[in-house]
């Protein structure tokens, strides 16, 4: 089975090489999508063996980059697709924890969860509270099962069938909730597995602000009314 | 009052424009009639402000002007939201274009092979 990892990267010139190289032992091929970065993320990615570097000419957001990456991976005949953050917060050695579930045919989609026993490293309390609120928001506003423990997980794996079927539209950060909703409403079999996510001063500095949660809610609302 | 005269002049002007556009085949008769209804009710409300008061008390709102303000706010809210949605649709179209452009290079950009030196940079 061909496993292809997808790493959306925005201004990750300094970190992309380390992240990609850490992932390569656990995948057959990697696709890095430089999402219109201002820095040289593209060239940094292009020079790494077994990495396909794709470039968005302008920034379209993490969801858009994942969509481009997913289509590329399907084109490259992937059997399993893994979504990974470029900023080094995900632990690449846990990729097999996700792909294993699909390989052994226990699920079509696997979500890595930060809240299934493995303590996130350095996650601020405010972020933890916000994610708890996000979980309730997903339940009431989106109709996503409360059993999903991580409302905003970015570390996930899909088999080919699921990747073809799950047609998410959100371009920016709201794609995570949207994918959860589409998957849990579909007939696809899904599962959560515990993963560790590391928060460093660097990742917090560049990462999402707590107020971005409002943006996500707003985009989901707009999404309801937006056709196509 | 001066304001009444100005308002009525305005309504008469757009009324004239509406039928001119109908004459130019720009809008249909149905559209022209609907717009005319709007302009003429504008004239009516300007000439007889008491009308709005009656409408307002019918809806249970204190003053006629308040009713108009409430309606205006509601309509503006609706229009702005519609703009947001139109914008979202354009954004998605842009994303589609960007994706297509990006994927068109997929076949020509084979990954660097494993035996290239790690500091390999293409001439781009
Ligand atoms: N393609 C693309 N990727 C982005 C964009 N913004 C961020 N990313 C990438 O998405 C990944 C996650 O972004 P973060 O901002 O850390 O979001 P997060 O991990 O959900 O939030 P934190 O919990 O704050 O780290 C990183 O690998 C970023 O490089 C963007 O506009 N486009
Ligand atoms: Mg992050």
XYZ file of C-alpha atoms and ligand atoms in Angstrom:
385
model
C 0.000 0.000 0.000
C 1.322 3.377 -1.004
C 1.337 5.897 1.826
C 1.656 9.546 0.893
C 2.058 12.264 3.504
C 0.771 15.762 2.875
C 2.385 18.734 4.590
C 0.820 22.154 4.043
C 3.488 24.741 4.717
C 3.222 28.477 5.027
C 6.444 30.356 5.681
C 8.116 27.232 7.038
C 11.430 27.580 5.201
C 13.389 26.910 8.397
C 11.373 23.986 9.706
C 10.161 22.171 6.605
C 13.316 20.161 5.989
C 13.476 18.766 9.513
C 9.761 17.968 9.509
C 9.859 16.308 6.102
C 12.937 14.263 6.864
C 11.408 13.092 10.120
C 8.312 11.943 8.225
C 10.009 10.212 5.300
C 10.831 6.947 7.127
C 7.108 6.409 7.717
C 5.712 7.205 4.261
C 6.465 6.231 0.674
C 6.262 9.731 -0.673
C 5.681 13.217 0.678
C 3.887 16.169 -0.844
C 4.733 19.597 0.517
C 2.384 22.389 -0.512
C 3.993 25.775 -0.269
C 0.944 27.935 0.181
C 2.188 31.170 -1.332
C 4.854 31.655 1.304
C 6.804 34.877 1.401
C 9.967 32.942 2.207
C 11.659 30.146 0.283
C 9.611 27.235 1.594
C 9.217 25.907 -1.945
C 12.902 25.543 -2.739
C 13.604 24.212 0.729
C 11.037 21.461 0.133
C 11.998 20.780 -3.459
C 15.538 19.843 -2.586
C 14.508 16.985 -0.310
C 14.539 13.473 -1.812
C 11.158 11.713 -2.253
C 9.353 15.015 -1.756
C 7.004 16.492 -4.323
C 6.928 20.244 -3.850
C 3.814 22.010 -5.078
C 3.316 25.742 -4.970
C 0.203 27.853 -4.598
C 0.948 31.155 -6.301
C -0.967 33.015 -3.610
C -1.872 32.083 -0.050
C -5.171 30.196 0.106
C -5.053 28.684 3.581
C -4.316 25.348 5.162
C -7.583 23.746 4.032
C -6.967 24.751 0.418
C -3.407 23.439 0.573
C -4.626 20.127 1.972
C -7.172 19.873 -0.819
C -4.515 20.481 -3.483
C -2.254 17.971 -1.734
C -5.006 15.380 -1.521
C -5.773 15.684 -5.221
C -2.091 15.392 -6.037
C -1.773 12.331 -3.822
C -4.740 10.666 -5.506
C -3.113 11.441 -8.838
C 0.088 9.818 -7.572
C -1.989 6.704 -6.773
C -1.883 6.922 -2.997
C -3.707 4.196 -1.058
C -3.378 6.011 2.248
C -3.061 9.769 2.743
C -1.717 11.317 5.937
C -2.130 15.005 6.822
C 0.724 16.439 8.885
C 1.526 19.959 10.118
C 4.766 21.506 8.912
C 5.587 23.233 12.166
C 6.916 20.113 13.887
C 4.103 19.893 16.424
C 3.097 16.422 15.300
C 5.306 13.447 16.089
C 6.075 11.712 12.768
C 6.891 8.449 14.561
C 3.170 8.264 15.303
C 2.251 8.121 11.616
C 2.200 4.302 11.775
C -0.291 4.494 14.683
C -2.690 6.133 12.237
C -1.904 4.178 9.089
C -1.922 0.858 10.930
C -5.635 1.222 11.668
C -6.347 1.716 7.974
C -3.972 -0.998 6.804
C -5.624 -3.522 9.094
C -8.958 -2.383 7.675
C -10.427 -1.221 10.993
C -11.353 2.216 9.673
C -11.414 4.409 6.560
C -10.478 7.597 8.399
C -8.299 7.977 11.493
C -8.091 11.172 13.529
C -5.156 11.825 15.828
C -6.506 13.173 19.102
C -4.650 15.283 21.623
C -7.047 14.270 24.359
C -6.989 10.495 24.543
C -4.528 9.922 27.312
C -1.339 11.309 25.821
C -0.763 14.666 27.471
C -0.111 17.479 24.971
C 3.283 18.937 25.742
C 3.175 22.583 26.791
C -0.395 23.298 25.718
C -1.526 26.495 27.449
C -4.539 26.209 29.737
C -6.446 28.763 27.686
C -6.047 26.631 24.563
C -7.262 23.592 26.455
C -10.375 25.464 27.611
C -10.987 26.761 24.121
C -10.790 23.285 22.625
C -13.293 22.065 25.202
C -15.607 24.877 24.115
C -14.908 23.902 20.514
C -16.054 20.401 21.287
C -19.417 21.680 22.546
C -19.682 24.055 19.600
C -19.130 21.143 17.227
C -21.769 19.119 19.011
C -24.496 21.743 19.040
C -23.758 23.942 16.046
C -22.349 21.298 13.734
C -23.892 18.042 14.872
C -20.554 16.307 15.329
C -20.679 13.446 17.881
C -19.548 14.467 21.359
C -17.447 11.282 21.405
C -14.931 13.062 19.143
C -12.426 14.174 21.741
C -10.369 16.576 19.635
C -12.457 19.147 17.754
C -9.571 20.620 15.791
C -7.155 17.813 15.062
C -4.827 18.337 12.117
C -3.100 14.949 12.246
C -5.256 12.462 10.337
C -5.129 9.653 7.810
C -7.615 8.628 5.127
C -7.741 5.730 2.760
C -8.224 6.354 -0.930
C -11.958 5.755 -0.829
C -12.440 8.304 1.955
C -10.170 10.867 0.303
C -12.230 10.678 -2.865
C -15.513 10.849 -1.011
C -14.802 13.578 1.552
C -15.167 16.735 -0.435
C -14.382 19.531 2.004
C -14.783 23.146 0.905
C -13.288 25.269 3.675
C -10.041 26.919 2.623
C -8.745 28.067 5.962
C -8.686 26.643 9.450
C -12.356 25.625 9.490
C -11.622 22.584 7.323
C -10.807 20.528 10.431
C -14.352 20.808 11.794
C -15.785 20.406 8.319
C -13.895 17.165 7.718
C -15.073 15.830 11.090
C -18.633 16.641 10.150
C -18.449 15.103 6.687
C -16.773 11.953 7.946
C -19.030 11.353 10.923
C -22.135 11.878 8.782
C -20.927 9.516 6.071
C -20.962 5.736 6.001
C -17.177 5.711 6.327
C -15.744 3.978 9.357
C -13.725 6.353 11.505
C -11.671 6.132 14.647
C -9.668 8.381 16.950
C -6.232 7.357 18.146
C -4.152 9.161 20.748
C -1.307 11.369 19.504
C 1.117 13.703 21.217
C 1.301 17.294 20.078
C 4.130 19.497 21.244
C 3.696 23.201 21.875
C 6.888 25.224 21.878
C 7.373 28.965 22.224
C 8.032 28.966 18.497
C 4.889 27.084 17.498
C 2.765 29.180 19.836
C 4.220 32.331 18.439
C 3.496 31.411 14.845
C 0.429 29.267 15.510
C -3.216 30.124 15.966
C -4.383 32.798 18.352
C -7.257 31.984 20.645
C -9.396 34.613 18.929
C -9.035 32.676 15.663
C -11.677 30.352 17.076
C -14.221 33.075 16.342
C -13.017 33.231 12.751
C -13.497 29.495 12.419
C -17.059 29.715 13.731
C -17.800 32.568 11.360
C -16.387 30.686 8.365
C -18.438 27.628 9.243
C -21.539 29.828 9.373
C -20.759 31.336 5.969
C -20.072 27.855 4.672
C -23.633 26.801 5.452
C -24.974 29.461 3.094
C -22.332 29.215 0.400
C -23.212 27.099 -2.583
C -20.678 25.185 -4.680
C -41.787 71.342 3.478
C -38.544 71.436 1.523
C -37.606 67.856 2.383
C -40.901 66.648 0.940
C -40.329 68.458 -2.312
C -36.773 67.075 -2.614
C -37.886 63.533 -1.867
C -40.741 63.691 -4.360
C -38.458 65.120 -7.031
C -36.077 62.227 -6.380
C -38.834 59.644 -6.649
C -40.188 61.184 -9.831
C -36.702 61.128 -11.323
C -36.100 57.427 -10.606
C -39.656 56.710 -11.773
C -38.806 58.325 -15.093
C -35.502 56.452 -15.319
C -37.268 53.177 -14.581
C -39.624 53.549 -17.553
C -36.855 54.849 -19.763
C -34.943 51.615 -19.030
C -38.102 49.655 -19.836
C -38.302 51.530 -23.137
C -34.658 50.583 -23.803
C -35.534 46.931 -23.169
C -33.122 46.825 -20.238
C -35.729 45.652 -17.735
C -38.955 43.729 -18.196
C -42.413 45.218 -17.755
C -42.806 43.217 -14.552
C -39.602 44.639 -13.094
C -40.521 48.168 -14.142
C -43.916 47.834 -12.476
C -42.447 46.496 -9.254
C -39.917 49.314 -9.042
C -42.621 51.856 -9.908
C -44.720 50.540 -7.058
C -41.785 51.137 -4.721
C -41.197 54.701 -5.989
C -44.887 55.584 -5.887
C -45.267 54.298 -2.348
C -42.286 56.494 -1.532
C -44.213 59.468 -2.910
C -47.310 58.441 -0.977
C -45.452 58.156 2.312
C -43.776 61.501 1.719
C -47.060 63.274 1.006
C -48.965 61.590 3.824
C -46.531 60.875 6.693
C -49.534 59.709 8.691
C -49.512 56.539 6.583
C -46.267 55.317 8.137
C -47.698 56.006 11.591
C -50.667 53.793 10.809
C -48.426 51.063 9.423
C -46.176 51.358 12.460
C -48.997 51.030 14.937
C -50.242 48.079 12.896
C -46.893 46.354 13.494
C -46.850 47.533 17.100
C -43.912 49.914 16.624
C -44.098 53.341 18.257
C -43.390 55.827 15.449
C -43.440 55.564 11.680
C -39.852 56.699 11.394
C -38.822 53.927 13.798
C -40.505 51.364 11.583
C -38.554 52.596 8.589
C -35.327 52.519 10.589
C -35.962 48.977 11.805
C -36.656 47.839 8.272
C -33.565 49.621 6.970
C -31.341 47.928 9.545
C -32.826 44.529 8.781
C -32.393 44.997 5.036
C -28.831 46.223 5.446
C -27.988 43.247 7.630
C -29.352 40.943 4.986
C -27.474 42.661 2.163
C -24.178 42.684 4.016
C -24.488 39.003 4.822
C -25.217 38.338 1.185
C -22.062 40.209 0.257
C -20.048 38.033 2.608
C -21.432 34.944 0.938
C -20.742 36.252 -2.549
C -17.228 37.035 -1.416
C -16.834 33.511 -0.073
C -17.947 32.147 -3.419
C -15.363 34.239 -5.261
C -12.714 33.116 -2.788
C -13.516 29.515 -3.577
C -13.240 30.169 -7.276
C -9.841 31.758 -6.755
C -8.744 28.751 -4.730
C -9.873 26.472 -7.539
C -7.794 28.376 -10.035
C -4.764 28.396 -7.754
C -5.132 24.660 -7.200
C -5.384 23.941 -10.902
C -2.336 26.034 -11.630
C -0.394 24.293 -8.867
C -1.354 20.792 -9.992
C -0.476 21.526 -13.606
C 3.201 21.435 -12.596
C 2.893 18.113 -10.792
C 4.128 15.921 -13.616
C 7.055 18.082 -14.593
C 8.301 18.397 -10.995
C 9.613 14.971 -10.109
C 11.111 14.887 -6.634
C 14.826 15.318 -6.254
C 16.340 11.856 -6.440
C 17.921 10.290 -3.417
C 21.504 10.520 -4.657
C 21.570 14.257 -5.180
C 23.614 16.197 -2.656
C 21.419 17.444 0.133
C 22.088 21.084 -0.653
C 20.817 20.625 -4.216
C 18.953 23.634 -5.533
C 17.428 23.831 -8.944
C 18.227 26.900 -11.006
C 14.785 28.473 -10.484
N -1.060 25.946 3.513
C -1.138 26.719 4.566
N -0.710 26.230 5.690
C -0.771 27.011 6.742
C -1.328 28.318 6.735
N -1.253 28.807 7.968
C -0.680 27.829 8.703
N -0.384 26.761 7.958
C 0.262 25.489 8.311
O -0.637 24.728 9.053
C 0.002 24.079 10.106
C -0.711 24.379 11.383
O -0.763 25.765 11.557
P -0.864 26.389 12.981
O -1.004 27.853 12.775
O 0.237 25.901 13.850
O -2.269 25.834 13.474
P -2.589 24.757 14.576
O -1.487 23.784 14.681
O -3.934 24.264 14.293
O -2.678 25.649 15.865
P -1.725 25.673 17.135
O -2.419 24.768 18.087
O -1.726 27.105 17.570
O -0.375 25.229 16.714
C 1.456 24.531 10.068
O 2.199 23.478 9.513
C 1.469 25.734 9.170
O 2.608 25.812 8.374
C -1.781 28.815 5.492
O -2.265 29.936 5.337
N -1.668 27.965 4.443
Mg 0.491 24.381 14.989
